[in-house]
XYZ file of C-alpha atoms in Angstrom:
623
model
C -37.372 -71.847 -17.173
C -38.755 -72.979 -20.536
C -37.500 -76.166 -22.169
C -38.452 -76.736 -25.814
C -37.261 -79.088 -28.540
C -36.213 -78.023 -32.033
C -34.412 -79.743 -34.894
C -30.781 -78.616 -35.017
C -31.120 -77.512 -38.633
C -33.530 -74.827 -37.411
C -31.652 -74.157 -34.191
C -29.952 -70.838 -34.826
C -32.763 -69.290 -36.853
C -35.108 -70.003 -33.935
C -32.966 -68.164 -31.388
C -34.494 -64.790 -32.180
C -38.032 -66.109 -31.849
C -40.111 -66.879 -28.797
C -39.864 -70.659 -28.537
C -43.090 -72.598 -28.460
C -43.570 -75.932 -26.735
C -43.344 -78.949 -29.025
C -44.649 -82.363 -27.999
C -42.092 -85.153 -27.847
C -43.814 -86.994 -30.733
C -43.179 -83.987 -32.980
C -39.433 -83.815 -32.374
C -37.422 -84.101 -35.582
C -34.091 -85.851 -35.157
C -30.958 -84.365 -36.715
C -28.514 -86.140 -38.997
C -26.256 -88.776 -37.483
C -23.276 -87.255 -35.579
C -20.016 -88.153 -37.288
C -17.408 -90.147 -35.359
C -14.050 -88.376 -34.973
C -11.006 -90.403 -35.980
C -8.886 -89.476 -32.924
C -9.874 -90.675 -29.467
C -10.029 -88.363 -26.454
C -12.140 -86.969 -23.644
C -12.959 -83.590 -25.219
C -13.067 -82.178 -28.749
C -12.734 -78.426 -29.332
C -13.266 -77.105 -32.886
C -11.188 -73.953 -33.568
C -11.166 -71.385 -36.352
C -7.549 -70.254 -36.791
C -6.454 -67.934 -39.596
C -9.665 -68.780 -41.455
C -8.912 -72.488 -41.286
C -10.620 -75.209 -39.248
C -8.680 -77.141 -36.618
C -9.580 -79.438 -33.744
C -7.971 -79.710 -30.313
C -8.324 -83.181 -28.826
C -7.840 -83.450 -25.076
C -6.826 -86.999 -24.212
C -6.270 -88.810 -20.939
C -3.700 -91.072 -22.605
C -2.090 -89.060 -25.423
C -2.203 -85.463 -24.132
C -3.127 -82.511 -26.375
C -3.458 -83.191 -30.088
C -4.064 -80.379 -32.585
C -5.457 -81.693 -35.894
C -6.367 -80.046 -39.171
C -9.824 -80.133 -40.745
C -9.093 -83.589 -42.166
C -8.449 -84.822 -38.599
C -4.747 -85.275 -39.289
C -2.473 -84.453 -36.302
C -0.491 -81.225 -36.681
C 1.075 -81.010 -33.218
C 1.016 -83.260 -30.166
C 1.903 -82.518 -26.544
C 2.338 -85.680 -24.511
C 0.451 -85.902 -21.222
C -2.639 -87.127 -19.438
C -5.363 -84.459 -19.541
C -9.025 -84.763 -18.543
C -10.356 -81.507 -20.030
C -9.145 -78.143 -21.294
C -10.124 -74.624 -22.253
C -8.653 -72.498 -25.019
C -8.101 -68.813 -25.747
C -7.297 -67.799 -29.314
C -4.689 -65.029 -29.592
C -3.119 -63.193 -32.535
C -0.059 -65.431 -32.388
C -1.642 -68.734 -31.420
C -3.430 -70.362 -28.497
C -3.403 -70.329 -24.710
C -4.498 -73.725 -23.367
C -5.357 -74.581 -19.755
C -5.567 -78.347 -19.208
C -6.451 -80.475 -16.171
C -3.572 -82.850 -15.502
C -4.707 -86.326 -14.467
C -1.354 -87.052 -12.848
C -1.185 -84.004 -10.565
C -4.913 -83.049 -10.457
C -3.813 -79.455 -11.085
C -3.898 -77.172 -14.143
C -1.108 -76.875 -16.714
C -1.058 -73.818 -18.983
C 0.592 -73.900 -22.398
C 1.132 -71.530 -25.293
C 0.807 -72.765 -28.861
C 2.376 -70.497 -31.491
C 1.527 -70.494 -35.183
C 5.119 -69.610 -36.066
C 6.720 -72.838 -34.887
C 3.652 -75.088 -34.516
C 4.676 -76.088 -31.006
C 3.376 -76.044 -27.448
C 5.477 -74.432 -24.715
C 4.755 -74.396 -20.952
C 3.511 -71.180 -19.330
C 2.684 -71.903 -15.699
C 1.093 -74.399 -13.314
C -1.726 -74.010 -10.803
C -1.448 -76.664 -8.129
C -4.476 -78.504 -6.817
C -3.647 -78.564 -3.128
C -5.549 -81.243 -1.205
C -8.662 -81.178 -3.432
C -8.638 -82.314 -7.065
C -9.421 -79.636 -9.629
C -12.387 -80.804 -11.694
C -13.217 -77.900 -14.023
C -11.193 -75.135 -15.645
C -11.893 -72.159 -17.898
C -10.020 -69.151 -19.300
C -10.751 -65.589 -20.327
C -8.963 -62.305 -20.845
C -10.024 -59.398 -18.619
C -8.452 -55.962 -19.016
C -5.505 -57.578 -20.826
C -4.968 -59.977 -17.919
C -5.259 -63.739 -18.232
C -8.115 -64.884 -16.016
C -8.265 -68.516 -14.878
C -11.137 -70.149 -12.977
C -11.058 -73.581 -11.394
C -13.608 -75.642 -9.478
C -12.437 -78.377 -7.113
C -13.774 -81.523 -5.481
C -14.670 -79.631 -2.303
C -17.034 -77.334 -4.213
C -14.831 -74.239 -4.299
C -14.512 -71.996 -7.332
C -11.218 -70.093 -7.317
C -10.250 -67.268 -9.631
C -6.676 -66.352 -10.562
C -4.926 -63.638 -12.490
C -1.939 -64.991 -14.370
C 0.592 -62.217 -14.821
C 4.360 -62.176 -15.361
C 4.680 -65.870 -14.449
C 2.729 -65.229 -11.224
C -0.509 -66.947 -10.222
C -2.407 -64.402 -8.139
C -5.357 -65.847 -6.197
C -8.157 -63.280 -6.425
C -11.472 -64.778 -5.346
C -12.822 -67.949 -3.748
C -16.536 -68.833 -3.855
C -18.247 -71.904 -2.413
C -20.203 -73.262 -5.380
C -20.997 -76.787 -4.174
C -19.722 -80.122 -5.379
C -20.531 -81.598 -8.774
C -19.036 -78.911 -11.048
C -17.877 -80.868 -14.093
C -17.259 -78.216 -16.727
C -16.683 -74.499 -16.935
C -16.867 -71.748 -19.559
C -16.604 -67.947 -19.447
C -18.938 -65.909 -21.635
C -16.897 -62.768 -22.248
C -19.867 -61.063 -23.944
C -22.082 -61.234 -20.860
C -19.298 -61.374 -18.267
C -20.670 -64.623 -16.816
C -18.972 -67.751 -15.512
C -20.959 -70.852 -16.474
C -20.547 -73.957 -14.310
C -22.034 -77.263 -15.447
C -23.321 -78.975 -12.304
C -23.966 -82.707 -12.730
C -26.537 -82.597 -9.929
C -28.833 -79.631 -10.579
C -28.160 -77.698 -13.792
C -26.179 -74.698 -14.994
C -24.906 -72.060 -12.552
C -24.145 -68.508 -13.698
C -21.762 -66.285 -11.719
C -20.310 -62.852 -12.384
C -16.821 -63.193 -13.898
C -15.461 -60.062 -12.208
C -12.792 -60.876 -9.637
C -14.442 -58.223 -7.462
C -17.876 -59.809 -7.625
C -19.547 -61.607 -4.765
C -21.147 -65.027 -4.660
C -24.514 -64.133 -6.196
C -25.628 -66.631 -8.814
C -28.465 -67.792 -11.067
C -29.492 -71.392 -11.714
C -30.776 -72.744 -15.001
C -32.431 -76.138 -14.546
C -33.325 -78.928 -16.945
C -36.468 -81.074 -17.130
C -36.804 -83.287 -14.063
C -33.812 -81.438 -12.539
C -31.339 -83.381 -14.675
C -27.768 -82.292 -14.234
C -25.499 -80.718 -16.855
C -21.996 -82.003 -17.507
C -20.918 -80.100 -20.609
C -21.109 -76.433 -21.577
C -19.575 -74.537 -24.489
C -19.481 -70.843 -25.383
C -18.602 -69.089 -28.639
C -19.231 -65.398 -29.445
C -21.795 -65.090 -26.669
C -23.790 -68.177 -27.661
C -24.028 -71.057 -25.148
C -24.591 -74.756 -25.816
C -24.951 -77.470 -23.199
C -25.381 -81.217 -22.855
C -26.499 -83.687 -20.205
C -25.849 -87.445 -20.217
C -29.472 -87.844 -19.124
C -30.827 -86.210 -22.313
C -29.933 -87.439 -25.819
C -29.959 -83.903 -27.162
C -28.005 -80.685 -27.533
C -29.333 -77.545 -25.847
C -28.820 -73.905 -26.782
C -29.280 -71.300 -24.048
C -30.841 -68.014 -25.114
C -32.376 -65.456 -22.737
C -32.859 -68.040 -19.947
C -34.582 -70.405 -22.392
C -33.078 -73.722 -23.481
C -33.903 -74.858 -27.018
C -33.247 -78.607 -27.306
C -32.679 -80.792 -30.330
C -32.407 -84.570 -30.188
C -29.549 -86.499 -31.761
C -29.766 -89.784 -33.688
C -28.566 -92.902 -31.949
C -28.129 -93.724 -28.282
C -25.687 -91.234 -26.726
C -24.683 -89.916 -23.333
C -23.146 -86.540 -24.160
C -20.714 -85.255 -21.511
C -18.694 -82.454 -23.150
C -19.417 -79.924 -25.876
C -17.385 -77.229 -27.640
C -18.176 -75.414 -30.891
C -17.055 -72.736 -33.342
C -18.297 -70.953 -36.475
C -16.557 -71.772 -39.760
C -17.555 -70.782 -43.326
C -21.113 -70.010 -42.227
C -21.326 -73.400 -40.542
C -21.574 -74.360 -36.916
C -18.961 -76.989 -36.046
C -19.778 -78.847 -32.808
C -17.445 -81.227 -30.962
C -19.009 -83.769 -28.572
C -17.841 -86.549 -26.257
C -20.123 -89.566 -25.789
C -19.563 -91.394 -22.517
C -21.558 -94.409 -23.734
C -19.157 -95.217 -26.577
C -16.184 -93.310 -25.071
C -15.783 -91.602 -28.448
C -15.656 -88.109 -29.936
C -18.150 -86.863 -32.505
C -18.694 -83.820 -34.706
C -21.852 -82.224 -36.020
C -21.764 -79.731 -38.885
C -24.702 -77.679 -40.150
C -25.463 -74.418 -41.916
C -25.268 -71.315 -39.751
C -28.051 -68.924 -40.850
C -27.350 -65.209 -41.167
C -29.613 -64.508 -38.187
C -27.094 -66.176 -35.886
C -24.389 -63.537 -36.115
C -22.051 -63.194 -33.129
C -23.270 -61.138 -30.198
C -21.794 -57.763 -29.416
C -21.438 -56.758 -25.803
C -23.866 -53.953 -24.973
C -22.426 -53.051 -21.581
C -21.128 -49.499 -21.458
C -17.362 -49.318 -21.206
C -15.792 -47.574 -18.267
C -13.908 -44.422 -19.271
C -10.838 -44.896 -17.068
C -9.257 -46.948 -14.313
C -7.684 -45.501 -11.168
C -5.484 -47.446 -8.756
C -5.460 -47.314 -4.957
C -2.132 -46.547 -3.274
C -3.185 -48.005 0.086
C -5.950 -49.902 1.826
C -7.136 -49.917 5.411
C -7.038 -52.756 7.856
C -10.107 -54.945 7.497
C -13.188 -54.802 9.675
C -13.558 -57.513 12.294
C -16.259 -59.697 10.767
C -16.904 -61.261 7.381
C -20.010 -60.215 5.496
C -21.288 -56.808 4.468
C -19.763 -54.784 7.305
C -17.628 -51.832 6.201
C -19.862 -49.117 4.785
C -19.061 -45.405 4.801
C -15.850 -43.359 5.220
C -15.184 -39.757 6.223
C -11.967 -37.738 6.182
C -10.803 -35.773 9.212
C -8.333 -33.229 7.869
C -5.668 -31.879 10.226
C -4.365 -28.627 8.674
C -1.408 -28.268 11.059
C -0.103 -31.726 10.071
C -1.999 -32.869 6.956
C -0.008 -36.084 6.600
C -1.395 -37.128 9.998
C -5.015 -36.706 8.907
C -7.415 -39.490 9.823
C -9.962 -41.617 7.991
C -13.120 -42.613 9.851
C -14.921 -45.721 8.644
C -18.133 -47.333 9.804
C -18.302 -51.001 10.710
C -22.020 -51.568 10.565
C -21.658 -54.824 12.447
C -19.812 -53.328 15.389
C -18.793 -49.692 15.586
C -16.567 -46.939 14.244
C -12.919 -47.238 13.161
C -10.207 -44.606 12.776
C -7.287 -45.163 10.371
C -4.167 -43.239 9.405
C -3.313 -42.454 5.769
C -1.438 -45.730 5.391
C -4.591 -47.613 6.380
C -3.441 -48.688 9.845
C -6.212 -48.776 12.433
C -5.722 -46.165 15.150
C -8.877 -46.766 17.168
C -12.021 -48.861 17.294
C -15.132 -47.639 19.108
C -17.627 -50.499 19.760
C -20.676 -48.219 19.771
C -23.105 -50.374 17.795
C -24.230 -50.756 14.184
C -23.227 -47.386 12.793
C -24.046 -47.074 9.110
C -22.920 -43.661 7.783
C -20.480 -41.099 9.165
C -19.486 -37.519 8.345
C -17.026 -34.982 9.769
C -16.948 -31.213 10.196
C -14.093 -29.221 11.689
C -13.831 -25.806 13.344
C -17.344 -25.748 14.751
C -17.372 -22.591 16.835
C -19.459 -22.573 20.005
C -19.509 -20.546 23.206
C -17.599 -23.384 24.851
C -14.868 -23.360 22.195
C -14.061 -24.650 18.715
C -14.486 -28.351 18.012
C -13.937 -30.993 15.379
C -16.843 -33.432 15.469
C -18.175 -36.494 13.676
C -21.758 -37.682 13.405
C -22.905 -41.225 12.646
C -26.241 -42.986 12.199
C -26.547 -45.741 14.804
C -29.033 -48.472 13.891
C -28.568 -50.267 17.214
C -29.685 -47.395 19.458
C -31.709 -45.576 16.740
C -29.771 -42.409 17.521
C -27.551 -39.894 15.803
C -24.234 -40.387 17.582
C -21.980 -37.344 17.981
C -18.231 -37.786 18.559
C -15.638 -35.240 19.659
C -12.383 -35.526 17.708
C -9.090 -34.837 19.504
C -6.373 -33.711 17.080
C -3.567 -34.209 19.606
C -4.297 -37.892 20.138
C -6.086 -38.526 16.812
C -8.909 -40.258 18.669
C -12.672 -39.921 18.942
C -14.951 -40.054 21.974
C -18.714 -40.239 22.209
C -20.194 -36.852 23.103
C -23.928 -37.487 22.849
C -26.586 -39.720 21.346
C -29.351 -37.653 19.761
C -32.849 -39.057 19.645
C -34.603 -39.465 16.306
C -38.156 -40.126 15.206
C -36.964 -42.385 12.400
C -37.484 -46.139 12.621
C -34.320 -47.293 10.857
C -31.524 -44.722 10.716
C -29.522 -45.225 7.544
C -27.732 -42.548 5.503
C -26.225 -39.398 7.019
C -24.289 -36.267 6.124
C -23.487 -32.916 7.742
C -23.929 -29.274 6.681
C -21.895 -26.373 8.101
C -23.476 -23.150 6.867
C -21.659 -19.860 6.279
C -23.511 -18.593 9.365
C -21.758 -21.162 11.517
C -24.814 -23.362 12.002
C -24.093 -27.082 12.056
C -26.739 -29.537 10.865
C -26.958 -33.303 10.574
C -29.190 -34.780 7.876
C -30.155 -38.390 8.517
C -32.510 -40.598 6.543
C -34.593 -43.720 7.048
C -34.842 -46.729 4.740
C -38.511 -45.814 4.232
C -37.538 -42.485 2.617
C -38.031 -40.066 5.520
C -35.285 -37.502 6.222
C -34.652 -35.414 9.359
C -32.533 -32.268 9.625
C -31.048 -31.781 13.090
C -29.562 -28.429 14.197
C -26.753 -28.979 16.726
C -26.069 -26.781 19.721
C -23.681 -27.044 22.657
C -24.889 -26.003 26.091
C -22.857 -26.458 29.253
C -20.563 -28.856 27.455
C -23.414 -31.022 26.168
C -24.328 -31.343 22.479
C -28.052 -31.389 21.820
C -30.214 -30.912 18.730
C -33.603 -29.881 17.511
C -35.267 -31.021 14.284
C -35.393 -28.088 11.863
C -37.012 -29.802 8.885
C -38.292 -33.111 7.590
C -38.910 -34.284 4.039
C -39.281 -37.523 2.114
C -37.821 -39.342 -0.868
C -40.121 -41.558 -2.990
C -38.076 -44.701 -2.291
C -35.077 -45.791 -0.220
C -32.282 -43.217 0.067
C -28.849 -43.416 1.648
C -25.888 -41.396 0.415
C -25.858 -37.619 0.661
C -23.424 -34.703 0.704
C -23.976 -31.023 1.497
C -22.085 -28.190 -0.177
C -21.195 -25.860 2.718
C -20.519 -22.946 0.347
C -23.728 -23.039 -1.707
C -26.119 -24.713 0.734
C -27.056 -27.369 -1.822
C -27.780 -30.902 -0.648
C -27.159 -33.771 -3.059
C -28.828 -37.028 -2.077
C -29.459 -40.368 -3.689
C -32.621 -42.347 -4.178
C -30.830 -45.686 -4.463
C -32.765 -47.344 -7.284
C -33.833 -44.228 -9.140
C -31.959 -40.939 -9.144
C -29.774 -38.201 -7.676
C -31.673 -35.276 -6.143
C -30.658 -31.718 -5.300
C -32.251 -29.566 -2.575
C -31.613 -26.012 -1.375
C -30.929 -26.142 2.365
C -31.172 -22.359 2.629
C -34.722 -22.336 1.297
C -36.848 -25.119 2.746
C -39.756 -24.091 0.515
C -37.760 -24.611 -2.677
C -38.792 -27.616 -4.765
C -36.171 -30.371 -4.936
C -35.365 -31.773 -8.350
C -33.690 -34.717 -9.995
C -30.344 -34.032 -11.674
C -29.440 -37.584 -12.776
C -31.240 -40.870 -13.182
C -30.204 -44.494 -13.015
C -29.511 -45.949 -16.438
C -26.703 -46.397 -18.939
C -23.337 -45.880 -17.257
C -24.976 -45.277 -13.835
C -26.461 -48.422 -12.318
C -28.318 -48.845 -9.046
C -27.704 -48.684 -6.231
C -26.636 -45.059 -6.068
C -24.770 -45.056 -2.775
C -21.855 -42.872 -1.658
C -21.520 -39.185 -2.584
C -18.824 -36.545 -2.200
C -17.684 -33.214 -3.638
C -14.264 -32.591 -5.177
C -12.717 -29.374 -6.507
C -10.438 -29.195 -9.534
C -9.024 -25.897 -10.838
C -11.686 -23.868 -9.088
C -14.612 -25.986 -10.299
C -16.654 -28.338 -8.123
C -17.715 -31.869 -9.071
C -20.037 -34.468 -7.575
C -18.662 -38.010 -7.238
C -21.152 -40.849 -6.765
C -20.737 -44.616 -6.468
C -22.587 -46.558 -9.157
C -22.775 -49.767 -7.180
C -24.433 -51.971 -9.787
C -21.502 -51.857 -12.219
C -18.622 -51.247 -9.773
C -17.984 -47.702 -11.025
C -18.062 -44.060 -10.036
C -19.807 -41.264 -11.874
C -18.455 -37.712 -11.973
C -20.938 -34.856 -12.512
C -20.430 -31.136 -12.932
C -22.240 -29.179 -10.220
C -22.745 -26.318 -12.702
C -24.862 -28.051 -15.333
C -25.102 -31.530 -13.748
C -23.576 -33.101 -16.843
C -22.029 -36.554 -16.457
C -18.369 -36.226 -17.364
C -17.765 -39.957 -17.342
C -17.208 -42.984 -15.161
C -14.130 -44.602 -13.694
C -13.399 -47.837 -11.861
C -10.657 -48.711 -9.401
C -8.460 -51.539 -10.644
C -6.066 -53.811 -8.791
C -2.380 -53.138 -8.304
C -1.094 -56.689 -8.291
C 2.496 -55.632 -7.620
C 1.417 -53.825 -4.440
C -1.033 -56.556 -3.477
C -4.025 -54.195 -3.453
C -7.137 -55.498 -5.174
C -9.608 -53.433 -7.140
C -12.913 -52.180 -5.800
C -16.447 -53.458 -6.286
C -19.975 -52.682 -5.072
C -18.943 -49.538 -3.223
C -21.311 -48.301 -0.533
C -19.892 -45.064 0.866
C -17.120 -42.798 -0.344
C -15.480 -39.497 0.607
C -13.090 -37.124 -1.120
C -11.256 -33.961 -0.161
C -9.362 -31.698 -2.569
C -6.685 -30.240 -0.297
C -3.014 -31.117 0.033
C -2.148 -33.916 2.434
C 1.562 -33.423 1.854
C 4.005 -34.456 -0.861
C 2.384 -37.809 -1.491
C -1.134 -36.383 -1.896
C -0.743 -32.825 -3.214
C -4.227 -32.680 -4.787
C -6.246 -34.481 -2.171
C -7.632 -37.899 -1.382
C -10.468 -40.233 -2.397
C -11.562 -42.994 0.018
C -14.026 -45.703 -1.045
C -15.556 -48.736 0.621
C -14.703 -52.035 -1.067
C -17.619 -54.437 -1.120
C -15.477 -57.486 -1.942
C -11.950 -57.476 -0.600
C -10.007 -60.088 -2.535
C -6.386 -61.011 -3.291
C -6.906 -62.996 -1.129
C -10.543 -63.065 -0.040
C -10.947 -61.461 3.375
C -13.138 -59.055 5.342
C -14.161 -55.747 3.778
C -12.080 -52.590 4.018
C -11.574 -49.142 2.465
C -9.299 -48.226 -0.441
C -7.325 -44.949 -0.693
C -6.804 -43.255 -4.074
C -4.632 -40.225 -4.754
C -6.614 -37.074 -5.486
C -4.186 -36.395 -8.343
C -5.539 -39.397 -10.238
C -9.097 -38.187 -9.734
C -8.167 -34.635 -10.737
C -6.475 -35.853 -13.934
C -9.556 -37.896 -14.825
C -11.745 -34.830 -14.406
C -9.393 -32.644 -16.450
C -9.463 -35.173 -19.258
C -13.230 -35.631 -19.414
C -14.719 -32.300 -18.386
């Protein structure tokens, strides 16, 4: 982390340059901050209908909206420690920490009647809420709080409902919060260590980045406007601007202990509102905003569509990254009784019905990937079987599937020469041969040919090959003999299983709308055409490719259905799809995906079920 000092008059023009280190003796102080005429704990400059306003958050007088001349326009009585504001077409949405209840009060301010009206309340529970911030995500109001126990909680506010979506342990000392909607980051000002950055997605995990200050000074105030971030620390008499993990600092005249900061752009000027804990007063700073400091534009590729799950499975037994890969066991005589198999890589294999209820758990070890093939014809009869990669025993586990009881039983454990069995898929050729392809985290792949002799399933290795870096997901087209497999950080490969001498080739690379890891893969038919579905784990999406010309049709995500209480999907590992009728509810098939972060509320991982009709309509629209 670089920390450099610049005069504020040069601040924005310097953002596009590589900052150079300036000695303390060379620091140029800015003009004296101007005292604000209204007292409070936080000052938020706002540009509304091309006019400048200020929102004062006061612990004694409530919320006070003033005009540019600092004259009160509207006042809402109360005792508020801090607030965050969203500007809408009709006015403002304000979330304020209530000093009397220690919770959050949300209000709407409308331009039409110049008045605040209550929206909803988020109670504090047993721990005081100490930071609050707002954003709008997919037309939903998104609220984040941090409490005295060090928990960050995320809510969707919809139709007068407060829906708890995600809880993350962030540590104590979080004094201020902002959401950068350009980068999709939550910024938490930690008075002890610095500035934390989290993903704002309700489906995200607890991964974070830390930005530290000189001598590990803490940060108490952070402000965001149009993708630009400013911050202050009471230990540093300066204002910092964060750009590309670099903080450019500028000192301020006088002796100040800055605790809060908010800012806006107005008439080519930057208007900054500050609270000084030393004098317990509010201040403003105004300076020219150079043309180089135009607002950021989000460069993240937009998802083409959102699908919604109609059901979700029971959760796996343990918290952590446990659920991984699903498979679909189709029962043609009673399609509505078909079964979903899902791996629990911390403890075994689960079977679920189409409503998501667990039918069976087999504690066979750390199985990672699973696949199913039906109607395997042998001299001993016709069988439905599943195969799974078992990292505990380093074997390929084969299960017999009983359609009458809808249960699975271990048939054999096939030895492998791989060190760490990982991804797996099956291939049932038009000649009736049944193969299992299993890969290792080091890139090696084995192809096992299954046989049944005297009621025992055995195998022999027919072929081996390698991938340049770690693979996992794969799917074989039983009709064409083509194997699609992913190199997680790099690409999607295709290989002809009927011609082992044929050269494999890359049909898609990571980049743009497809972000690593490339994980789950499946095939899905629509109107006589076949498509490859892959999970783009890095951006919580799914890519759909034509198997004819390998063109990317587009990407979709799976959003939450708050009315049904089913959250969206993130960081998918494995997936499976099948384009056959499962009855009236699923006339065009089924898509099953692993959910890396099961929220609403936060709990163990599971699998989400999406109607094949939604997937088919997406493909029809974008092909």
